[in-house]
XYZ file of C-alpha atoms in Angstrom:
630
model
C 0.217 -7.838 4.084
C -3.484 -7.373 4.836
C -4.863 -5.285 7.693
C -6.290 -8.401 9.365
C -2.912 -10.086 9.457
C -1.280 -6.879 10.733
C -3.745 -6.660 13.622
C -3.088 -10.301 14.497
C 0.691 -9.728 14.622
C 0.331 -6.604 16.811
C -1.966 -8.499 19.145
C 0.570 -11.285 19.500
C 3.275 -8.706 20.290
C 1.152 -7.153 23.034
C 0.593 -10.583 24.545
C 4.343 -11.239 24.438
C 5.063 -7.948 26.225
C 2.603 -8.779 28.964
C 4.149 -12.244 29.335
C 7.691 -10.783 29.610
C 6.713 -8.268 32.272
C 5.142 -11.004 34.364
C 8.237 -13.159 34.030
C 10.534 -10.296 35.075
C 8.423 -9.530 38.119
C 8.539 -13.136 39.258
C 12.291 -13.273 38.699
C 12.868 -10.013 40.644
C 11.095 -11.404 43.665
C 13.339 -14.527 43.737
C 16.844 -12.841 43.814
C 19.183 -10.494 41.925
C 21.586 -13.127 40.576
C 18.842 -14.987 38.831
C 17.589 -11.869 37.103
C 20.990 -11.133 35.758
C 21.331 -14.581 34.316
C 17.900 -14.526 32.756
C 18.482 -11.168 31.151
C 21.388 -12.548 29.139
C 19.536 -15.731 28.076
C 16.920 -15.845 25.364
C 13.249 -15.668 26.388
C 11.556 -19.027 26.808
C 8.153 -17.691 25.649
C 9.462 -16.241 22.377
C 8.001 -17.737 19.171
C 9.902 -20.636 17.641
C 9.379 -19.358 14.078
C 9.381 -15.941 12.506
C 6.024 -14.854 11.040
C 7.740 -12.232 8.829
C 10.071 -14.463 6.841
C 7.935 -13.796 3.758
C 8.539 -10.036 4.082
C 12.224 -10.058 4.988
C 14.922 -11.764 2.924
C 17.052 -12.657 5.914
C 16.097 -15.312 8.407
C 14.723 -14.166 11.694
C 16.339 -16.930 13.745
C 19.864 -15.891 12.741
C 19.254 -12.215 13.675
C 17.620 -12.886 17.030
C 20.171 -15.250 18.514
C 21.843 -13.560 21.468
C 19.599 -10.431 21.417
C 17.485 -9.243 24.308
C 13.704 -9.110 24.284
C 13.636 -5.332 23.789
C 15.830 -5.618 20.702
C 13.578 -8.329 19.376
C 10.500 -6.146 19.824
C 12.152 -3.153 18.156
C 13.210 -5.271 15.203
C 9.677 -6.681 14.808
C 8.154 -3.211 14.891
C 10.592 -1.962 12.272
C 9.798 -4.923 10.023
C 6.053 -4.298 10.410
C 6.486 -0.605 9.482
C 8.449 -1.574 6.398
C 5.786 -4.106 5.394
C 2.982 -1.634 5.978
C 4.725 0.997 3.916
C 5.375 -1.490 1.125
C 1.734 -2.660 0.750
C 0.286 0.226 -1.283
C 3.300 0.219 -3.525
C 2.799 -3.477 -4.281
C -0.905 -3.045 -4.951
C -0.170 -0.129 -7.236
C 2.380 -2.170 -9.138
C 0.020 -5.145 -9.429
C -2.759 -2.914 -10.746
C -0.370 -1.498 -13.298
C 0.642 -4.983 -14.336
C -3.009 -6.075 -14.721
C -3.771 -3.047 -16.865
C -0.748 -3.736 -18.990
C -1.775 -7.394 -19.420
C -5.318 -6.421 -20.424
C -4.012 -3.928 -22.949
C -1.656 -6.554 -24.360
C -4.504 -9.109 -24.686
C -6.796 -6.565 -26.349
C -4.124 -5.581 -28.797
C -3.402 -9.243 -29.578
C -7.097 -9.936 -30.201
C -7.386 -6.880 -32.374
C -4.362 -7.969 -34.368
C -5.816 -11.481 -34.780
C -9.137 -10.086 -36.003
C -7.334 -7.794 -38.429
C -5.258 -10.681 -39.712
C -8.384 -12.894 -40.191
C -10.227 -10.106 -41.995
C -7.260 -9.502 -44.224
C -7.026 -13.216 -45.043
C -10.740 -13.392 -45.865
C -10.456 -10.328 -48.067
C -7.523 -11.820 -49.894
C -9.404 -15.072 -50.503
C -12.584 -13.121 -51.470
C -14.756 -15.126 -49.073
C -18.049 -13.592 -48.028
C -19.001 -14.814 -44.567
C -22.688 -13.948 -44.876
C -22.964 -15.627 -48.231
C -21.327 -18.779 -46.905
C -23.748 -18.829 -43.952
C -26.732 -18.434 -46.269
C -25.430 -21.200 -48.490
C -25.110 -23.499 -45.487
C -28.667 -22.775 -44.368
C -29.940 -23.342 -47.900
C -28.090 -26.668 -48.173
C -29.443 -27.767 -44.785
C -33.004 -26.979 -45.915
C -32.474 -28.923 -49.097
C -31.156 -31.869 -47.095
C -34.199 -31.838 -44.813
C -36.530 -31.671 -47.809
C -34.730 -34.623 -49.379
C -35.092 -36.599 -46.148
C -38.813 -35.800 -45.968
C -39.307 -36.812 -49.616
C -37.392 -40.042 -49.045
C -39.442 -40.940 -45.988
C -42.650 -40.266 -47.869
C -41.504 -42.555 -50.678
C -40.627 -45.264 -48.175
C -44.194 -45.394 -46.915
C -45.440 -42.153 -45.483
C -43.303 -41.954 -42.365
C -44.443 -38.377 -41.739
C -47.895 -39.647 -40.808
C -46.267 -42.313 -38.627
C -44.431 -39.880 -36.338
C -44.827 -41.260 -32.821
C -45.833 -39.031 -29.922
C -43.755 -40.269 -26.991
C -46.109 -38.881 -24.329
C -48.785 -41.374 -25.398
C -46.441 -44.350 -25.250
C -46.475 -44.516 -21.449
C -49.406 -46.587 -20.279
C -49.446 -44.762 -16.922
C -50.464 -41.504 -18.596
C -53.510 -43.061 -20.246
C -54.478 -44.988 -17.132
C -54.455 -41.742 -15.152
C -56.847 -40.212 -17.677
C -59.185 -43.201 -17.409
C -59.136 -43.983 -13.676
C -57.570 -40.895 -12.087
C -54.128 -40.257 -10.680
C -54.980 -41.348 -7.130
C -56.100 -44.812 -8.165
C -53.069 -45.379 -10.368
C -50.640 -44.088 -7.733
C -52.087 -46.329 -5.011
C -51.958 -49.334 -7.320
C -48.325 -48.625 -8.225
C -47.356 -48.256 -4.557
C -49.010 -51.552 -3.637
C -47.350 -53.291 -6.562
C -43.894 -51.967 -5.655
C -44.356 -52.982 -2.024
C -45.434 -56.495 -3.010
C -42.474 -56.922 -5.337
C -40.053 -55.773 -2.659
C -41.515 -58.218 -0.153
C -40.979 -61.052 -2.613
C -37.228 -60.407 -2.701
C -35.570 -62.969 -0.438
C -31.988 -63.591 0.555
C -29.463 -60.795 1.025
C -30.086 -57.113 1.010
C -31.149 -55.850 -2.399
C -30.032 -52.339 -3.212
C -32.659 -50.151 -4.851
C -31.314 -47.874 -7.559
C -32.770 -45.351 -9.943
C -32.708 -46.915 -13.416
C -32.247 -44.872 -16.543
C -35.319 -43.281 -18.058
C -36.766 -44.905 -21.156
C -39.466 -43.949 -23.639
C -41.322 -47.203 -24.211
C -41.831 -48.328 -20.597
C -41.272 -47.059 -17.069
C -38.615 -49.214 -15.369
C -39.021 -50.324 -11.757
C -36.454 -49.551 -9.093
C -36.056 -53.206 -8.080
C -35.028 -54.354 -11.560
C -31.385 -55.337 -12.002
C -28.989 -52.841 -13.476
C -28.576 -52.851 -17.228
C -25.649 -55.181 -17.987
C -24.851 -53.845 -21.461
C -25.031 -57.278 -23.088
C -26.826 -55.838 -26.144
C -25.797 -53.027 -28.451
C -26.765 -51.561 -31.823
C -24.768 -50.641 -34.893
C -25.455 -48.334 -37.816
C -25.327 -50.376 -41.013
C -25.792 -47.643 -43.606
C -27.527 -44.375 -44.410
C -29.506 -44.389 -47.628
C -31.994 -41.845 -48.984
C -32.090 -40.036 -45.644
C -32.899 -43.205 -43.676
C -30.603 -44.806 -41.115
C -30.507 -48.620 -41.077
C -29.605 -50.302 -37.783
C -29.066 -53.785 -36.405
C -28.756 -55.224 -32.891
C -25.484 -56.821 -31.846
C -24.809 -59.520 -29.238
C -21.871 -59.467 -26.874
C -19.821 -62.567 -26.088
C -21.722 -63.133 -22.832
C -25.070 -62.757 -24.594
C -24.018 -65.221 -27.305
C -23.135 -67.737 -24.603
C -26.579 -67.238 -23.019
C -28.200 -67.639 -26.450
C -26.483 -70.986 -26.953
C -27.689 -72.162 -23.548
C -31.218 -70.997 -24.429
C -31.245 -72.937 -27.680
C -30.133 -76.062 -25.815
C -32.845 -75.604 -23.167
C -35.443 -74.914 -25.838
C -34.612 -78.101 -27.755
C -34.796 -80.093 -24.494
C -38.145 -78.579 -23.426
C -36.549 -77.584 -20.120
C -38.215 -74.478 -18.744
C -36.126 -74.691 -15.574
C -32.957 -74.312 -17.619
C -34.393 -71.139 -19.164
C -35.108 -69.841 -15.661
C -31.497 -70.516 -14.685
C -30.361 -68.501 -17.718
C -32.372 -65.525 -16.458
C -30.794 -65.937 -13.030
C -27.344 -65.331 -14.546
C -28.408 -63.092 -17.466
C -31.502 -61.167 -16.305
C -31.858 -59.326 -19.609
C -31.708 -62.214 -22.060
C -34.453 -61.253 -24.511
C -35.511 -64.669 -25.802
C -35.815 -66.091 -22.281
C -37.918 -63.132 -21.182
C -40.211 -63.550 -24.181
C -40.577 -67.245 -23.375
C -41.715 -66.571 -19.839
C -44.036 -63.811 -21.051
C -45.805 -66.367 -23.239
C -45.929 -68.923 -20.410
C -47.443 -66.368 -18.026
C -49.954 -65.258 -20.644
C -51.244 -68.745 -21.394
C -51.390 -69.573 -17.700
C -53.663 -66.577 -17.085
C -51.128 -64.341 -15.272
C -51.434 -61.348 -17.578
C -49.893 -58.834 -15.179
C -46.754 -60.962 -14.795
C -46.596 -61.314 -18.564
C -46.818 -57.531 -18.976
C -44.051 -56.988 -16.392
C -41.706 -59.395 -18.141
C -42.398 -57.728 -21.493
C -41.687 -54.322 -19.962
C -38.330 -55.566 -18.710
C -37.612 -56.932 -22.180
C -38.409 -53.591 -23.846
C -36.306 -51.771 -21.254
C -33.270 -53.878 -22.161
C -33.849 -53.401 -25.885
C -34.158 -49.641 -25.523
C -31.036 -49.377 -23.367
C -29.105 -50.875 -26.284
C -30.202 -48.194 -28.775
C -27.616 -46.414 -30.859
C -27.215 -42.644 -30.198
C -28.444 -41.948 -33.740
C -31.417 -44.313 -33.430
C -34.434 -41.992 -33.146
C -37.445 -44.113 -34.147
C -40.011 -41.560 -32.969
C -39.056 -39.271 -35.867
C -39.675 -41.933 -38.515
C -36.206 -41.747 -40.093
C -34.837 -45.071 -38.791
C -35.206 -48.571 -40.192
C -34.724 -51.798 -38.262
C -35.161 -54.521 -40.841
C -36.809 -57.761 -39.758
C -34.565 -59.848 -42.003
C -31.787 -59.632 -39.397
C -32.244 -62.304 -36.752
C -31.050 -60.041 -33.973
C -33.826 -57.524 -34.757
C -36.710 -60.013 -34.621
C -37.129 -60.076 -30.808
C -37.739 -56.326 -30.792
C -40.700 -56.692 -33.177
C -42.071 -59.608 -31.181
C -41.816 -57.689 -27.907
C -43.468 -54.599 -29.390
C -46.337 -56.632 -30.871
C -47.008 -58.438 -27.583
C -46.787 -55.144 -25.698
C -49.327 -53.641 -28.094
C -51.775 -56.476 -27.438
C -51.344 -56.086 -23.673
C -52.123 -52.382 -23.963
C -55.269 -53.173 -25.937
C -56.312 -55.740 -23.329
C -55.946 -53.118 -20.594
C -58.046 -50.598 -22.536
C -55.146 -48.255 -23.396
C -55.977 -47.933 -27.082
C -54.174 -44.611 -27.587
C -50.913 -46.100 -26.359
C -51.509 -49.197 -28.472
C -51.978 -46.966 -31.530
C -48.606 -45.287 -30.952
C -46.866 -48.665 -30.566
C -48.544 -49.850 -33.772
C -47.276 -46.748 -35.598
C -43.797 -47.455 -34.272
C -43.963 -51.042 -35.539
C -45.014 -49.901 -38.982
C -42.372 -47.171 -39.218
C -39.446 -49.443 -38.298
C -39.947 -51.736 -41.289
C -42.101 -50.755 -44.256
C -42.492 -54.442 -45.173
C -44.750 -54.822 -42.096
C -43.546 -58.230 -40.853
C -45.963 -58.379 -37.880
C -49.125 -57.200 -39.648
C -49.462 -53.779 -38.044
C -51.504 -52.572 -41.022
C -54.211 -55.079 -40.170
C -54.907 -53.619 -36.731
C -53.901 -49.952 -36.909
C -57.394 -49.013 -38.084
C -58.952 -50.786 -35.096
C -56.782 -48.910 -32.587
C -57.435 -45.575 -34.287
C -61.196 -46.148 -34.059
C -61.009 -47.210 -30.420
C -58.819 -44.192 -29.641
C -61.292 -41.924 -31.524
C -58.624 -40.757 -33.972
C -61.021 -40.675 -36.929
C -59.436 -37.843 -38.895
C -55.984 -39.306 -38.450
C -57.230 -42.564 -39.993
C -58.444 -40.757 -43.110
C -55.131 -38.909 -43.400
C -53.243 -42.150 -42.963
C -55.115 -43.883 -45.794
C -54.518 -40.894 -48.078
C -50.824 -40.361 -47.306
C -49.335 -43.748 -46.416
C -48.999 -45.059 -49.948
C -48.858 -43.094 -53.144
C -51.100 -45.539 -55.042
C -54.010 -45.131 -52.535
C -54.610 -48.893 -52.459
C -55.248 -49.211 -48.718
C -58.994 -48.831 -49.139
C -58.966 -52.158 -51.004
C -58.091 -54.021 -47.798
C -61.146 -55.309 -45.904
C -60.234 -53.612 -42.632
C -59.689 -50.173 -44.157
C -62.731 -50.298 -46.426
C -65.063 -50.809 -43.450
C -63.105 -48.681 -40.978
C -63.173 -45.653 -43.278
C -66.964 -45.848 -43.296
C -66.961 -45.978 -39.491
C -64.600 -43.005 -39.253
C -66.710 -40.935 -41.634
C -69.848 -41.861 -39.651
C -68.418 -40.518 -36.383
C -67.015 -37.419 -38.118
C -70.451 -36.704 -39.555
C -71.942 -37.096 -36.098
C -69.468 -34.571 -34.678
C -70.080 -32.156 -37.548
C -73.846 -32.354 -37.149
C -73.534 -31.567 -33.450
C -71.268 -28.599 -34.217
C -73.613 -27.320 -37.006
C -70.818 -27.274 -39.602
C -72.052 -28.673 -42.908
C -69.306 -27.368 -45.208
C -67.045 -30.390 -44.740
C -69.858 -32.909 -45.232
C -70.171 -32.070 -48.914
C -66.441 -32.426 -49.655
C -66.117 -36.183 -49.031
C -68.299 -39.223 -49.581
C -70.886 -39.994 -46.950
C -70.593 -42.880 -44.516
C -73.492 -44.715 -46.201
C -71.800 -44.583 -49.609
C -68.523 -45.810 -48.107
C -70.314 -48.665 -46.363
C -72.077 -49.680 -49.596
C -68.732 -49.679 -51.386
C -67.200 -51.873 -48.661
C -70.088 -54.360 -48.808
C -69.925 -54.649 -52.596
C -66.142 -55.115 -52.504
C -66.060 -57.622 -49.606
C -69.472 -59.217 -49.089
C -67.936 -62.177 -47.240
C -67.276 -59.885 -44.257
C -71.014 -59.524 -43.591
C -71.506 -63.281 -43.748
C -68.814 -63.874 -41.085
C -69.792 -60.941 -38.896
C -73.339 -62.179 -38.443
C -71.917 -65.360 -36.946
C -69.018 -63.850 -34.984
C -70.561 -60.691 -33.474
C -73.276 -62.125 -33.381
C -76.053 -60.184 -35.097
C -79.255 -61.840 -33.863
C -82.033 -59.805 -35.520
C -84.284 -61.666 -37.904
C -83.591 -59.144 -40.632
C -80.002 -60.400 -40.950
C -81.189 -63.879 -41.888
C -83.270 -62.349 -44.664
C -80.285 -60.331 -45.889
C -78.093 -63.455 -45.963
C -80.717 -65.265 -48.037
C -79.757 -62.974 -50.884
C -77.403 -64.725 -53.276
C -74.875 -61.891 -53.242
C -74.302 -62.150 -49.477
C -75.337 -65.737 -48.803
C -73.060 -67.352 -51.400
C -70.235 -64.807 -51.191
C -66.683 -66.105 -51.599
C -63.349 -64.428 -51.242
C -61.941 -65.656 -54.536
C -58.333 -65.896 -53.314
C -56.626 -67.373 -50.233
C -54.979 -64.033 -49.447
C -58.272 -62.154 -49.275
C -59.955 -64.892 -47.267
C -57.141 -64.794 -44.737
C -57.333 -60.988 -44.478
C -61.100 -61.135 -43.947
C -60.684 -63.702 -41.175
C -58.116 -61.522 -39.432
C -60.347 -58.445 -39.717
C -63.411 -60.191 -38.311
C -61.405 -61.668 -35.458
C -59.819 -58.293 -34.656
C -62.756 -55.894 -35.061
C -65.958 -57.819 -34.365
C -66.399 -55.968 -31.036
C -67.000 -52.674 -32.860
C -70.039 -54.140 -34.592
C -71.829 -54.515 -31.283
C -72.607 -50.778 -31.233
C -76.282 -50.337 -32.232
C -75.656 -47.227 -34.359
C -73.071 -49.055 -36.467
C -75.404 -52.022 -36.896
C -78.057 -49.654 -38.195
C -75.562 -48.162 -40.649
C -74.570 -51.625 -41.857
C -78.200 -52.718 -42.152
C -79.209 -49.669 -44.171
C -76.254 -50.031 -46.541
C -76.873 -53.773 -47.052
C -80.508 -53.183 -48.010
C -79.478 -50.486 -50.499
C -76.906 -52.842 -52.059
C -79.574 -55.499 -52.555
C -81.887 -52.990 -54.222
C -79.124 -51.733 -56.526
C -78.238 -55.291 -57.621
C -81.850 -55.983 -58.439
C -81.804 -53.037 -60.818
C -78.550 -54.053 -62.545
C -77.010 -57.507 -62.110
C -73.829 -56.570 -63.989
C -72.651 -54.365 -61.125
C -71.906 -57.404 -58.965
C -69.695 -58.854 -61.690
C -67.797 -55.585 -61.980
C -66.992 -55.594 -58.274
C -65.922 -59.227 -58.487
C -63.448 -58.297 -61.239
C -62.060 -55.470 -59.106
C -61.667 -57.851 -56.186
C -59.927 -60.466 -58.300
C -57.549 -57.959 -59.824
C -56.605 -56.484 -56.445
C -55.913 -59.907 -54.863
C -54.809 -61.984 -57.815
C -52.232 -64.165 -56.075
C -53.066 -67.874 -55.909
C -51.094 -68.355 -52.692
C -51.667 -66.822 -49.273
C -49.285 -63.867 -49.043
C -50.060 -63.392 -45.343
C -49.705 -66.973 -44.209
C -47.001 -65.951 -41.719
C -49.648 -64.038 -39.755
C -51.806 -66.230 -37.537
C -55.440 -65.338 -36.979
C -55.016 -66.179 -33.289
C -52.384 -63.427 -32.956
C -55.113 -60.846 -33.596
C -57.649 -62.367 -31.233
C -58.605 -61.111 -27.773
C -59.493 -64.551 -26.486
C -56.575 -66.453 -24.974
C -57.002 -70.136 -24.180
C -55.816 -71.171 -20.763
C -53.783 -74.173 -21.894
C -52.998 -74.215 -25.609
C -50.621 -77.193 -25.979
C -50.203 -76.761 -29.732
C -49.020 -73.151 -29.633
C -46.865 -73.610 -26.557
C -45.273 -76.720 -28.007
C -44.660 -74.965 -31.305
C -43.138 -72.028 -29.454
C -40.878 -74.087 -27.221
C -40.012 -76.910 -29.614
C -38.947 -76.700 -33.214
C -40.534 -78.737 -36.011
C -37.606 -81.195 -35.911
C -39.036 -82.796 -32.762
C -41.897 -84.351 -34.717
C -39.342 -86.034 -36.947
C -37.396 -87.369 -33.961
C -40.506 -88.645 -32.148
C -43.036 -89.564 -34.840
C -46.446 -90.787 -33.831
C -47.227 -94.487 -34.074
C -49.352 -95.381 -37.051
C -51.731 -97.532 -35.062
C -52.013 -95.127 -32.140
C -55.239 -93.149 -32.231
C -54.279 -90.848 -29.370
C -52.359 -87.826 -30.754
C -50.873 -87.010 -27.355
C -48.524 -89.979 -27.641
C -46.609 -88.044 -30.281
C -45.234 -85.729 -27.602
C -41.780 -86.285 -26.194
C -41.667 -88.483 -23.122
C -39.376 -87.890 -20.180
C -37.763 -90.243 -17.726
C -38.821 -89.991 -14.085
C -36.600 -92.498 -12.284
C -33.581 -91.086 -10.482
C -34.626 -87.426 -10.768
C -35.488 -84.776 -8.202
C -39.155 -84.960 -7.224
C -39.578 -81.185 -7.072
C -38.107 -80.749 -10.540
C -40.360 -83.469 -11.926
C -43.414 -81.824 -10.364
C -42.605 -78.411 -11.854
C -41.916 -79.971 -15.220
C -45.187 -81.883 -15.127
C -47.086 -78.572 -15.031
C -45.938 -77.814 -18.564
C -48.607 -78.843 -21.086
C -46.161 -80.291 -23.604
C -44.443 -82.649 -21.142
C -45.754 -86.214 -20.760
C -44.461 -88.988 -18.533
C -44.482 -92.696 -19.123
C -47.501 -93.078 -21.370
C -45.760 -95.467 -23.742
C -44.082 -97.254 -20.846
C -47.424 -97.708 -19.113
C -48.908 -99.246 -22.276
C -45.909 -101.528 -22.604
C -46.147 -102.687 -18.976
C -49.883 -103.415 -19.334
C -49.170 -105.355 -22.498
C -46.508 -107.447 -20.736
C -48.829 -108.167 -17.831
C -51.568 -109.317 -20.197
C -49.118 -111.663 -21.917
C -48.070 -113.178 -18.600
């Protein structure tokens, strides 16, 4: 028993004594017969339970029945003395027991260690040697993984820095943190005011690497997942998987897509807010309608859903994961990343766009979206000139990237800016190690002279000297020689013509073009040699990059492009179902017509805003024809 509990019991006894004395005094004043009766009866104020049952083996109620109050007090005091005397003995015994238990545990551990050591000695196993062997094997494994990734396409140079992926970080560097924070607060407030109906609970979504999720987005429903297909040569191959609910939404989307019903796609998003194909559809609709911020928000939600479905082993930032485009379930991720990269470029966040482009290229070495054709542009706009030179040297073992039109000209640009930085820092040792920017530009012009011919028109370059340069037969009558090269040159000019508006780069191009003309005057055979190199590098008679549209690499977005929207929403089978009339000169009559009678007026109005929907054109012609006959 503790000292605190002992004091409490003694205090209660004192209070009981005082209560008994008061009761006896009151009884003595009332009469002698009553006192005698009350002395034989038990005290009414006595406790109903014994507080010392835990210390005494016998019950207190049985011992106190029929006893007087003085006997009760004496018994309680004797019990308290016994308990007080027994406390140090109990503590001493418990301490002895604890010491004994500790000694037993120590002896058991010592015996176990001795037994393990004896077993290891019997088996002749050296622990240190085994640990060193494990470390050595782990190093060998890592070296094998690095070698495998280099063979797959230089994934070491494509390691993505996640801190540059967030567009907010780059916007804060450009405009300042106050401006970005105020814009984000206004945007969040506007989105919350647009929420109608019942109370919408705001939650903290999970953190992602690609985008920053908003608090008013719906919770991740887990409709997508990812599986590990195989591990080969140190690379992990993954594929997205659809749940049963997502497959049902996909079937509804295909039906709405074939019927050109954008309202049905909106209803799919109402029930399945993270259906990827529906989100991509609305991102395209918002983009072509001029609402670029809404398009970027929808794409961010799409990337958030795709990242939430990542496998625990899927670490694309390290460059050791492959997500092949041949699987249909993986294609939306590439489409969303490519559109997100273009939105970042449109907002001036070229460093973030470069990291997304590196991620696209590292996920599939076959480059299904043409990331190689714009990674040089983003590196130049982000002022990553040295990284571009390292990328061209390390990405492929055959060093054939400089043969592409975009890399041949971009390497000259990168070397020009590096030379400018070196001249300002008075360090001339590195300038002698590599070719100069003028030599690289001359090499690019001799390899791809058609680029100059198209740049003068596209940039445009309006000096009179450019017309004289194009009068030269080498530049004026330049041809690609193959459909693949012509397509690549068109993509490069469409992607990078804005860089040529810098006056210093125009001077570099002008000086190199004049030197090329002078060198060809001295020896005409040099032009034929470069033509042979060009033909050997791009010898295919078919366009190997026909799946890449030139418009996908353009900054200009038409407000209403009916062809691209119709091709995106409707498959090619619709032209076979609704062929154009042979005698009809208006090509718009080939579009699918929709019935108006008996339908909701609001639905018809919303549907009429879509550029691919037409109402009653053939019926109007038929009615006019009938009226003319009558």
